[in-house]
Tab-separated table of C-alpha atoms in Angstrom:
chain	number	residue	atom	x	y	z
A	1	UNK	CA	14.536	-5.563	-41.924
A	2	UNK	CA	11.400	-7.163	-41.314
A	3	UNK	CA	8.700	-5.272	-39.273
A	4	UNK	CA	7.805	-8.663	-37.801
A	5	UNK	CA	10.790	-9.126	-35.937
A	6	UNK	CA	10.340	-5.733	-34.089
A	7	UNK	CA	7.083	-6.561	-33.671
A	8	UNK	CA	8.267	-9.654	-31.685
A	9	UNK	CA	10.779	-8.353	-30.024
A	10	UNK	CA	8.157	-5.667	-28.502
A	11	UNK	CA	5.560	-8.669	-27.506
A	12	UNK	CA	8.576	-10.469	-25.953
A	13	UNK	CA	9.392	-7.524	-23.901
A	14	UNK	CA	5.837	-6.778	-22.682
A	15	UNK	CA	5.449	-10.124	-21.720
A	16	UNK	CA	8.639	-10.193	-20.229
A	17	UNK	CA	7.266	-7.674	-18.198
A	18	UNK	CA	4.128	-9.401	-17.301
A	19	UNK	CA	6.062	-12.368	-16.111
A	20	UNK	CA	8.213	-9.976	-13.792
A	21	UNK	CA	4.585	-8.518	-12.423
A	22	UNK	CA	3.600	-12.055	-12.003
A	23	UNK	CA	6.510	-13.743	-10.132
A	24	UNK	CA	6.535	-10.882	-7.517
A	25	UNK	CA	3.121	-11.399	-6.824
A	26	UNK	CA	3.517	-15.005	-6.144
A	27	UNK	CA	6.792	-14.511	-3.984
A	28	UNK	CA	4.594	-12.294	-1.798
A	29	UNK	CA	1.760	-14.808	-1.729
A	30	UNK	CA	2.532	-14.936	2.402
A	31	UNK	CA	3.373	-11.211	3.100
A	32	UNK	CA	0.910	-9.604	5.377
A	33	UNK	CA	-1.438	-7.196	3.426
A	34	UNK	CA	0.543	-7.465	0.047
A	35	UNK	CA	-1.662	-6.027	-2.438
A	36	UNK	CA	-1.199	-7.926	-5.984
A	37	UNK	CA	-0.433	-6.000	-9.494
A	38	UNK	CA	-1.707	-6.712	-12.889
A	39	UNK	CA	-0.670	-5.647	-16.300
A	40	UNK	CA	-2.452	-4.032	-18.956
A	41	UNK	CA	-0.996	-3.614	-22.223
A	42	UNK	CA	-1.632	-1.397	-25.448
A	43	UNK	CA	-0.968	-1.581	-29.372
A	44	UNK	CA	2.060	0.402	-30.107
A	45	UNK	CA	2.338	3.427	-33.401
A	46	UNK	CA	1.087	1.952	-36.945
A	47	UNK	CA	2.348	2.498	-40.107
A	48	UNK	CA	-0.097	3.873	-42.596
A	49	UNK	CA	0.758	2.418	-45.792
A	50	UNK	CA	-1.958	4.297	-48.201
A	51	UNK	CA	-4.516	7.034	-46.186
A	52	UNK	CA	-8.221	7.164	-45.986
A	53	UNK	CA	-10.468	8.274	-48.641
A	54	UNK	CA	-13.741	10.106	-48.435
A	55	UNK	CA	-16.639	8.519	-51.013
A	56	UNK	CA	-16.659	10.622	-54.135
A	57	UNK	CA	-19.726	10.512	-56.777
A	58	UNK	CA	-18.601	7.861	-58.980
A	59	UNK	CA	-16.384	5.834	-56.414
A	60	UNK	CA	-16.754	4.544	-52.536
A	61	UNK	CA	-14.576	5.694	-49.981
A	62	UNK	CA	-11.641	3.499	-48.920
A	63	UNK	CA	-10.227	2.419	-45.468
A	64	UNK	CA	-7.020	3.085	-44.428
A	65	UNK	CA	-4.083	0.668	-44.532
A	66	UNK	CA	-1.935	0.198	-42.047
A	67	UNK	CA	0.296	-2.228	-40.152
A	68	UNK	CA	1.001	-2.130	-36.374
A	69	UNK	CA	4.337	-2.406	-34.656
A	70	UNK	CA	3.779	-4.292	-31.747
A	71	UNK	CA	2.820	-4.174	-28.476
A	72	UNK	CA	3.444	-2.075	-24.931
A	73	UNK	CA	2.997	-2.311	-21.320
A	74	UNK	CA	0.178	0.104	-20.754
A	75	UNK	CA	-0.205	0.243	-17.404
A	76	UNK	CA	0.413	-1.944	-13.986
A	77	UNK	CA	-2.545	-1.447	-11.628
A	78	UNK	CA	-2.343	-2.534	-7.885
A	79	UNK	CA	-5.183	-4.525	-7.213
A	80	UNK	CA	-6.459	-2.500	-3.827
A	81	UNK	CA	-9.134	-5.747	-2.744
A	82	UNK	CA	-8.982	-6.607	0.564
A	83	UNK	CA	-7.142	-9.588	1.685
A	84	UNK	CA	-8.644	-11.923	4.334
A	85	UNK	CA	-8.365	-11.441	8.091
A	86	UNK	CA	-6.289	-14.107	9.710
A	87	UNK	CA	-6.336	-14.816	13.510
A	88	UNK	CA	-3.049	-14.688	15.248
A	89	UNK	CA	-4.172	-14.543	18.827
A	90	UNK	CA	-1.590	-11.576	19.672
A	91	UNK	CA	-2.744	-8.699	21.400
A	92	UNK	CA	0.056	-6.371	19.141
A	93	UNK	CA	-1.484	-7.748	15.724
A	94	UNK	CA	-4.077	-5.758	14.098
A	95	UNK	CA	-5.934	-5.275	10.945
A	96	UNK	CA	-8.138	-2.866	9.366
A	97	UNK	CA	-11.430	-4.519	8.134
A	98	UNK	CA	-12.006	-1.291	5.340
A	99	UNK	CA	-10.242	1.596	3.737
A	100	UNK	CA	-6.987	3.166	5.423
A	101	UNK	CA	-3.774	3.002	6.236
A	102	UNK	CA	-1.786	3.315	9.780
A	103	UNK	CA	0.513	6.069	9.803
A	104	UNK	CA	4.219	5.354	10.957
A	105	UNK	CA	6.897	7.972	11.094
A	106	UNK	CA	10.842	7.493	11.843
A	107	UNK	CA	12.255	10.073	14.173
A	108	UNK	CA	11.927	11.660	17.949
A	109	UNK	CA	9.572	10.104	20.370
A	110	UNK	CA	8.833	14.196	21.034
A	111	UNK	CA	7.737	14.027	17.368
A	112	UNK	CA	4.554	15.292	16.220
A	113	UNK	CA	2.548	15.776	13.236
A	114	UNK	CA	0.241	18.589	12.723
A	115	UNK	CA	-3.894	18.215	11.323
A	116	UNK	CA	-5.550	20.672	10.528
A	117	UNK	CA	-9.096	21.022	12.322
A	118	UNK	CA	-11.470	21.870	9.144
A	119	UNK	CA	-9.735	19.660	6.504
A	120	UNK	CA	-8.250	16.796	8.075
A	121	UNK	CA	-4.922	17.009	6.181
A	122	UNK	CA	-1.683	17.323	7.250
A	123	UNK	CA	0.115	20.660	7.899
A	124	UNK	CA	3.608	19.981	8.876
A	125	UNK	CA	5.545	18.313	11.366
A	126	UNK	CA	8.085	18.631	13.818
A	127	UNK	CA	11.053	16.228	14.065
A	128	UNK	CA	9.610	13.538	11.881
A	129	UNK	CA	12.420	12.503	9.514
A	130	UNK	CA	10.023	10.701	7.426
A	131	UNK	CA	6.038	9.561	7.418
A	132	UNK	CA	5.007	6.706	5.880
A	133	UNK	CA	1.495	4.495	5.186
A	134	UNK	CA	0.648	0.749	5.853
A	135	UNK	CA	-1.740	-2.019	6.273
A	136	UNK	CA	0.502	-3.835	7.734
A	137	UNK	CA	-0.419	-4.243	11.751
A	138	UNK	CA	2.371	-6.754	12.851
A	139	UNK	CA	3.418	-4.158	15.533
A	140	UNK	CA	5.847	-4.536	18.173
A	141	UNK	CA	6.841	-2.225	21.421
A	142	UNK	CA	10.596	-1.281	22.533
A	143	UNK	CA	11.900	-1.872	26.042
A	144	UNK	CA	10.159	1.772	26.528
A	145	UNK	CA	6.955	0.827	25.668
A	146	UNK	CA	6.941	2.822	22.068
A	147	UNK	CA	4.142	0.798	19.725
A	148	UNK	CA	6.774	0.055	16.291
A	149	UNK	CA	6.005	-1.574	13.239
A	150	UNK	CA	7.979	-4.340	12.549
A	151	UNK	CA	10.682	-2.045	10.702
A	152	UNK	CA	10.936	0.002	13.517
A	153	UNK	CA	9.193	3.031	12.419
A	154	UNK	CA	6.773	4.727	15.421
A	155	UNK	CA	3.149	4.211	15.178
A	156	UNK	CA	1.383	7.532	15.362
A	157	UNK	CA	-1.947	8.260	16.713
A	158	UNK	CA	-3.829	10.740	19.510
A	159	UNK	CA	-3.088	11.196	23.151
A	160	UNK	CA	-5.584	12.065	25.266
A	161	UNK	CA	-5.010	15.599	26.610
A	162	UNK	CA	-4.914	15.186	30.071
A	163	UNK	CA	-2.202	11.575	29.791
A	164	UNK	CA	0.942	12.890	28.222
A	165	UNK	CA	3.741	10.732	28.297
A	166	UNK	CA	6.527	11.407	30.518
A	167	UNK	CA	9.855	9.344	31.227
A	168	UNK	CA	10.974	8.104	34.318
A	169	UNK	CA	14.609	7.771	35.693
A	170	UNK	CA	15.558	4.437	33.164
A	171	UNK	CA	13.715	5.905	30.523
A	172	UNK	CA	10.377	4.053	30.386
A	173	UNK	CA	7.162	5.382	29.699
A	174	UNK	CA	4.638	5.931	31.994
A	175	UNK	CA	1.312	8.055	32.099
A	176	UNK	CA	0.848	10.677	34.809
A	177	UNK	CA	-3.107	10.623	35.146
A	178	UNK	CA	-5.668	7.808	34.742
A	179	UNK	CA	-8.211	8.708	32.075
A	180	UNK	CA	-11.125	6.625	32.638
A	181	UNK	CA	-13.434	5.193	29.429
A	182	UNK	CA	-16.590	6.323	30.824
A	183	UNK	CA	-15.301	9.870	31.755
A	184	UNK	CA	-15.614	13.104	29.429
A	185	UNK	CA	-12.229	13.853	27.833
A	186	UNK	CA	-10.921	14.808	24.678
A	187	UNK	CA	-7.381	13.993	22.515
A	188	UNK	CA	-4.747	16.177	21.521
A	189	UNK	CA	-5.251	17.263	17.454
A	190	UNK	CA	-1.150	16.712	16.737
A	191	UNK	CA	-0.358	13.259	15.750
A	192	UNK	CA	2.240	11.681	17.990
A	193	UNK	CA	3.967	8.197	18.989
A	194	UNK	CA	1.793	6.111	21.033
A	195	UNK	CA	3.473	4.465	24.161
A	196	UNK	CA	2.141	1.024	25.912
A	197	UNK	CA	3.517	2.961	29.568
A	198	UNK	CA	4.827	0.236	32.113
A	199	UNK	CA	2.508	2.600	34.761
A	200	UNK	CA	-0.354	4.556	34.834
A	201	UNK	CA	-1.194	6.868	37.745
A	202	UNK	CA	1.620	5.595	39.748
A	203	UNK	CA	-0.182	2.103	38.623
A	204	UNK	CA	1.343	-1.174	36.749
A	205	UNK	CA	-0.040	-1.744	33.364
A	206	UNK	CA	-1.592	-5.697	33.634
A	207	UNK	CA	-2.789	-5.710	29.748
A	208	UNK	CA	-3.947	-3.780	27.064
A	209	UNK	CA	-6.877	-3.431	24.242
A	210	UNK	CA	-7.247	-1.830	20.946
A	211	UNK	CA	-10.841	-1.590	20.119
A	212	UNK	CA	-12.427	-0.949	16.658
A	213	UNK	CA	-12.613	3.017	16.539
A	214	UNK	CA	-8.186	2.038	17.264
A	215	UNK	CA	-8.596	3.641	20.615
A	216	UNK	CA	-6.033	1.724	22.671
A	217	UNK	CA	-7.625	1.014	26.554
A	218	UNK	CA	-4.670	-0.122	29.357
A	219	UNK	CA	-5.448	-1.715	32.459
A	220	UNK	CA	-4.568	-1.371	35.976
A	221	UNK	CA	-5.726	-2.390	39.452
A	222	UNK	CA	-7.550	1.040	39.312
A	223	UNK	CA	-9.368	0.307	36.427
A	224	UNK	CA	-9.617	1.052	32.817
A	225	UNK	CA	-7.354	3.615	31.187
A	226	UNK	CA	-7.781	5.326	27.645
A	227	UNK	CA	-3.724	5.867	26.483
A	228	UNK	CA	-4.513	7.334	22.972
A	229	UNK	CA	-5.727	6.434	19.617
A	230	UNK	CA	-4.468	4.880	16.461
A	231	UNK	CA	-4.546	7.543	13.652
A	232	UNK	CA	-5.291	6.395	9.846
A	233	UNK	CA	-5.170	7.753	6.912
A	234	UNK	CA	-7.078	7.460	3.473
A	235	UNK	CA	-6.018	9.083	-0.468
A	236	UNK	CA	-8.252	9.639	-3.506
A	237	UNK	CA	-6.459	7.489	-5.548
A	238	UNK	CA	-4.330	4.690	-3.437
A	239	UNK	CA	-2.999	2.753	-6.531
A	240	UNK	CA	-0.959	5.904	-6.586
A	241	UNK	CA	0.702	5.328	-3.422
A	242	UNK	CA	5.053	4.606	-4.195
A	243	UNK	CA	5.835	1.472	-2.926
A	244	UNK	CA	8.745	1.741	-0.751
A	245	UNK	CA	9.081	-1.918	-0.020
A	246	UNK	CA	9.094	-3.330	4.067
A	247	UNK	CA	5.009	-3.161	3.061
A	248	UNK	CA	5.242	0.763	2.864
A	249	UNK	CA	3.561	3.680	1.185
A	250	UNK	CA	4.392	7.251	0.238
A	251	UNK	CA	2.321	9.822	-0.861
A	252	UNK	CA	3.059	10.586	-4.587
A	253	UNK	CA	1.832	13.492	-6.954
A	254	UNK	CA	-1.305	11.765	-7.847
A	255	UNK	CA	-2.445	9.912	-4.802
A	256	UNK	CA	-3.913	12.765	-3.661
A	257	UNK	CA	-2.803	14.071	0.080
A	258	UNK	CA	-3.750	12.328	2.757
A	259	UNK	CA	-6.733	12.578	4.813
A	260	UNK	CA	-6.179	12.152	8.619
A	261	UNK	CA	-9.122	10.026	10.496
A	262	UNK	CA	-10.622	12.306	13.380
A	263	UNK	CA	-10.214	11.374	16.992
A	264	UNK	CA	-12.945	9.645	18.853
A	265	UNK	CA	-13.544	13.055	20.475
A	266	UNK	CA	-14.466	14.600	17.513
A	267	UNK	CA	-18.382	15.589	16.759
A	268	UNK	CA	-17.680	18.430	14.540
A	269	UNK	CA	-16.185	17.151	11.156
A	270	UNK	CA	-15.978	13.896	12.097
A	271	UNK	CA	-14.723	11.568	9.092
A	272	UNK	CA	-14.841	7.967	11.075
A	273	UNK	CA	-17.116	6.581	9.000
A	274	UNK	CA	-14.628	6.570	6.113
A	275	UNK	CA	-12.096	4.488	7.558
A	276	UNK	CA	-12.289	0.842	8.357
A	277	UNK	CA	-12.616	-0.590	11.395
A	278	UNK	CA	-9.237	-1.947	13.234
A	279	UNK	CA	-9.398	-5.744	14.406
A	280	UNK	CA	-7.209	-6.939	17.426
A	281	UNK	CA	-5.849	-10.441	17.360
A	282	UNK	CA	-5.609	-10.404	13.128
A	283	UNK	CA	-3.492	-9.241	10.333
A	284	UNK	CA	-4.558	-8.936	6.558
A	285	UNK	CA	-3.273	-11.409	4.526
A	286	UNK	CA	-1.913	-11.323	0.606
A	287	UNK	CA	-4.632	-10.685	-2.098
A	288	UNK	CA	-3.086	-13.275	-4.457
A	289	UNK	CA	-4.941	-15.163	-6.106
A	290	UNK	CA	-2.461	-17.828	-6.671
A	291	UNK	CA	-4.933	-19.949	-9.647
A	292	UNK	CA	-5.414	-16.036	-10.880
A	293	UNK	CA	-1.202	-16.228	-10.744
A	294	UNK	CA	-0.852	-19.415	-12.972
A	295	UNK	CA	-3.209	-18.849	-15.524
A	296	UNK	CA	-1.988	-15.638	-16.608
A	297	UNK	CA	1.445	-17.315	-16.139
A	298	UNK	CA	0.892	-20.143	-19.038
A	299	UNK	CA	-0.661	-16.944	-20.666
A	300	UNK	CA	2.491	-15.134	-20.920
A	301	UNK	CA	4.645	-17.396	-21.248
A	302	UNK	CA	2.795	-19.013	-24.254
A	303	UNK	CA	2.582	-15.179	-25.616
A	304	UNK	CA	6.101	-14.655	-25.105
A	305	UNK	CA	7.095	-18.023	-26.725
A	306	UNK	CA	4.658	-16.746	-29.855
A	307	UNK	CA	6.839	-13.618	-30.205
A	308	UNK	CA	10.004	-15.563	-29.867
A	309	UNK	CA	8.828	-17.328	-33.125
A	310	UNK	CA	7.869	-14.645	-35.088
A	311	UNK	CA	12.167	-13.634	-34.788
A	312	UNK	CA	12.526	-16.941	-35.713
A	313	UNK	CA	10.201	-16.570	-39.071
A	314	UNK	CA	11.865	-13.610	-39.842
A	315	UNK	CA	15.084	-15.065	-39.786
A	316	UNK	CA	14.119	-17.840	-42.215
A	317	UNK	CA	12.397	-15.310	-44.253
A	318	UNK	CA	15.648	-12.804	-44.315
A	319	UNK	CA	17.861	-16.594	-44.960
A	320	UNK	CA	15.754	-17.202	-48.148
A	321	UNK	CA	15.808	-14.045	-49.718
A	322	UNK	CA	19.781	-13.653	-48.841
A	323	UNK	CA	19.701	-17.385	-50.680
A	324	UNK	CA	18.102	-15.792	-53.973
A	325	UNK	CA	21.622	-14.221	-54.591
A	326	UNK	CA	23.813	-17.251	-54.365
């Protein structure tokens, strides 16, 4: 059998590939902080016909001969640019203008996650069913006031240490003490569910803010009222993130583990100035590049035609010689 058709078959499957790459970005042209892929392929094994040979005293040195078979998908990288901020006007929408990743978690609002002081990594937790990563700030709250992402999965962050949540009688959240901006206070070092409380010191919460450092401000008719922070979190290598689809991220073997932004509080080890800052009122859009999209479409699709007619060659080719016998 020909080598050419195997060699077509492989370019039709790479590009096949490519095409597949290709039409998901452009389906997720619109989804909030999608982060496009792009394909990279490689020459496949070669056949060496007749080996090198060194130069000798009365005769040159020869190359060697050999003939490829085809061509792979090397690699798909995630294209990890930042997509551009787009105003919503909603107080729940935010963005982060930099590196990092909000941290959501699905199980018991008494959840918690545990940082270590000295590293900023993650220890262990306690009734978190699972932790996941996203840029994706299109949050919501529940009729108890717990900040969600749009799946449902609980925003974690840092409570101040003197505000705990508690529950009244029908279950909603509300915040025994008023913490006020300009006081000294610290947060707790666990990671746990932030809650938009109904009251505050007995008070009505009138509005909230979420400033850039993600420290989330409520107020009252007292005043001002720090509730907690928004926690991020940053990896070595974040084209290694596993996409779990809904716009989430897992930690894989070589994303590296992930490094937990300090609180506000912090002055000792503080790592804020490796994390971008959080934008109220925006989300991030899609990195596509949709002209990007359709060039490398017609550029696959002409490749993958190409490889279609080298089959088609070979099949004329195999016709002919099967034609020498009639």
């Amino acid at each position: 059998m020909l080598r050419s058709m195997y060699s077509g078959i492989s370019g039709m499957k790479a590009n096949q590939t490519k095409l597949d790459v290709i039409a998901n970005n452009i389906a997720n042209v619109g989804t909030t902080s999608f982060k496009a892929s792009k394909v990279n392929f490689s020459d496949t094994l070669y056949q060496t016909s007749n080996s090198a040979t060194a130069p000798t005293d009365s005769i040159g040195g020869t190359n060697a001969k050999s003939i490829g078979l085809g061509a792979k998908v090397a690699s798909i990288n995630k294209l990890m640019t930042k997509g551009n901020l787009l105003t919503t006007g909603r107080s729940l929408d935010v963005s982060i203008d930099g590196d990092g990743y909000f941290i959501a978690a699905k199980g018991k609002t008494t959840g918690s996650i545990a940082v270590d002081s000295s590293s900023n990594g993650i220890t262990g937790s306690t009734d978190i069913d699972q932790q996941v990563y996203t840029r994706d700030g299109n949050l919501t709250l529940d009729e108890n006031g717990n900040l969600l992402t749009s799946n449902g999965y609980r925003v974690m962050g840092y409570w101040t240490s003197s505000s705990a949540v508690t529950r009244d009688t029908n279950g909603n959240a509300v915040v025994a003490s008023r913490v006020d901006p300009d006081s000294t206070f610290t947060y707790d070092t666990a990671l746990r569910p932030l809650v938009i409380p109904d009251k505050v010191n007995g008070k009505a919460v009138e509005s909230f803010d979420i400033g850039s450092n993600g420290v989330v401000t409520a107020v009252t008719s007292e005043g001002r009222s720090v509730l907690g922070q928004i926690a991020m979190a940053s990896f070595k290598n974040p084209e290694g993130l596993k996409d779990l689809g809904g716009n989430f991220e897992q930690e894989s073997g070589n994303s590296g583990a992930a490094m937990i932004s300090t609180s506000a509080s912090t002055t000792t080890n503080s790592n804020s100035g490796a994390f971008g800052a959080i934008s109220q009122g925006y989300l991030e859009a899609s990195n596509v590049d949709l002209t990007e999209q359709f060039t490398d479409m017609i550029s696959a699709t002409r490749a993958f035609q190409a490889s279609s007619k080298m089959i088609s060659n070979g099949d004329e080719i195999l016709q002919t010689i099967t034609g020498l016998i009639r």
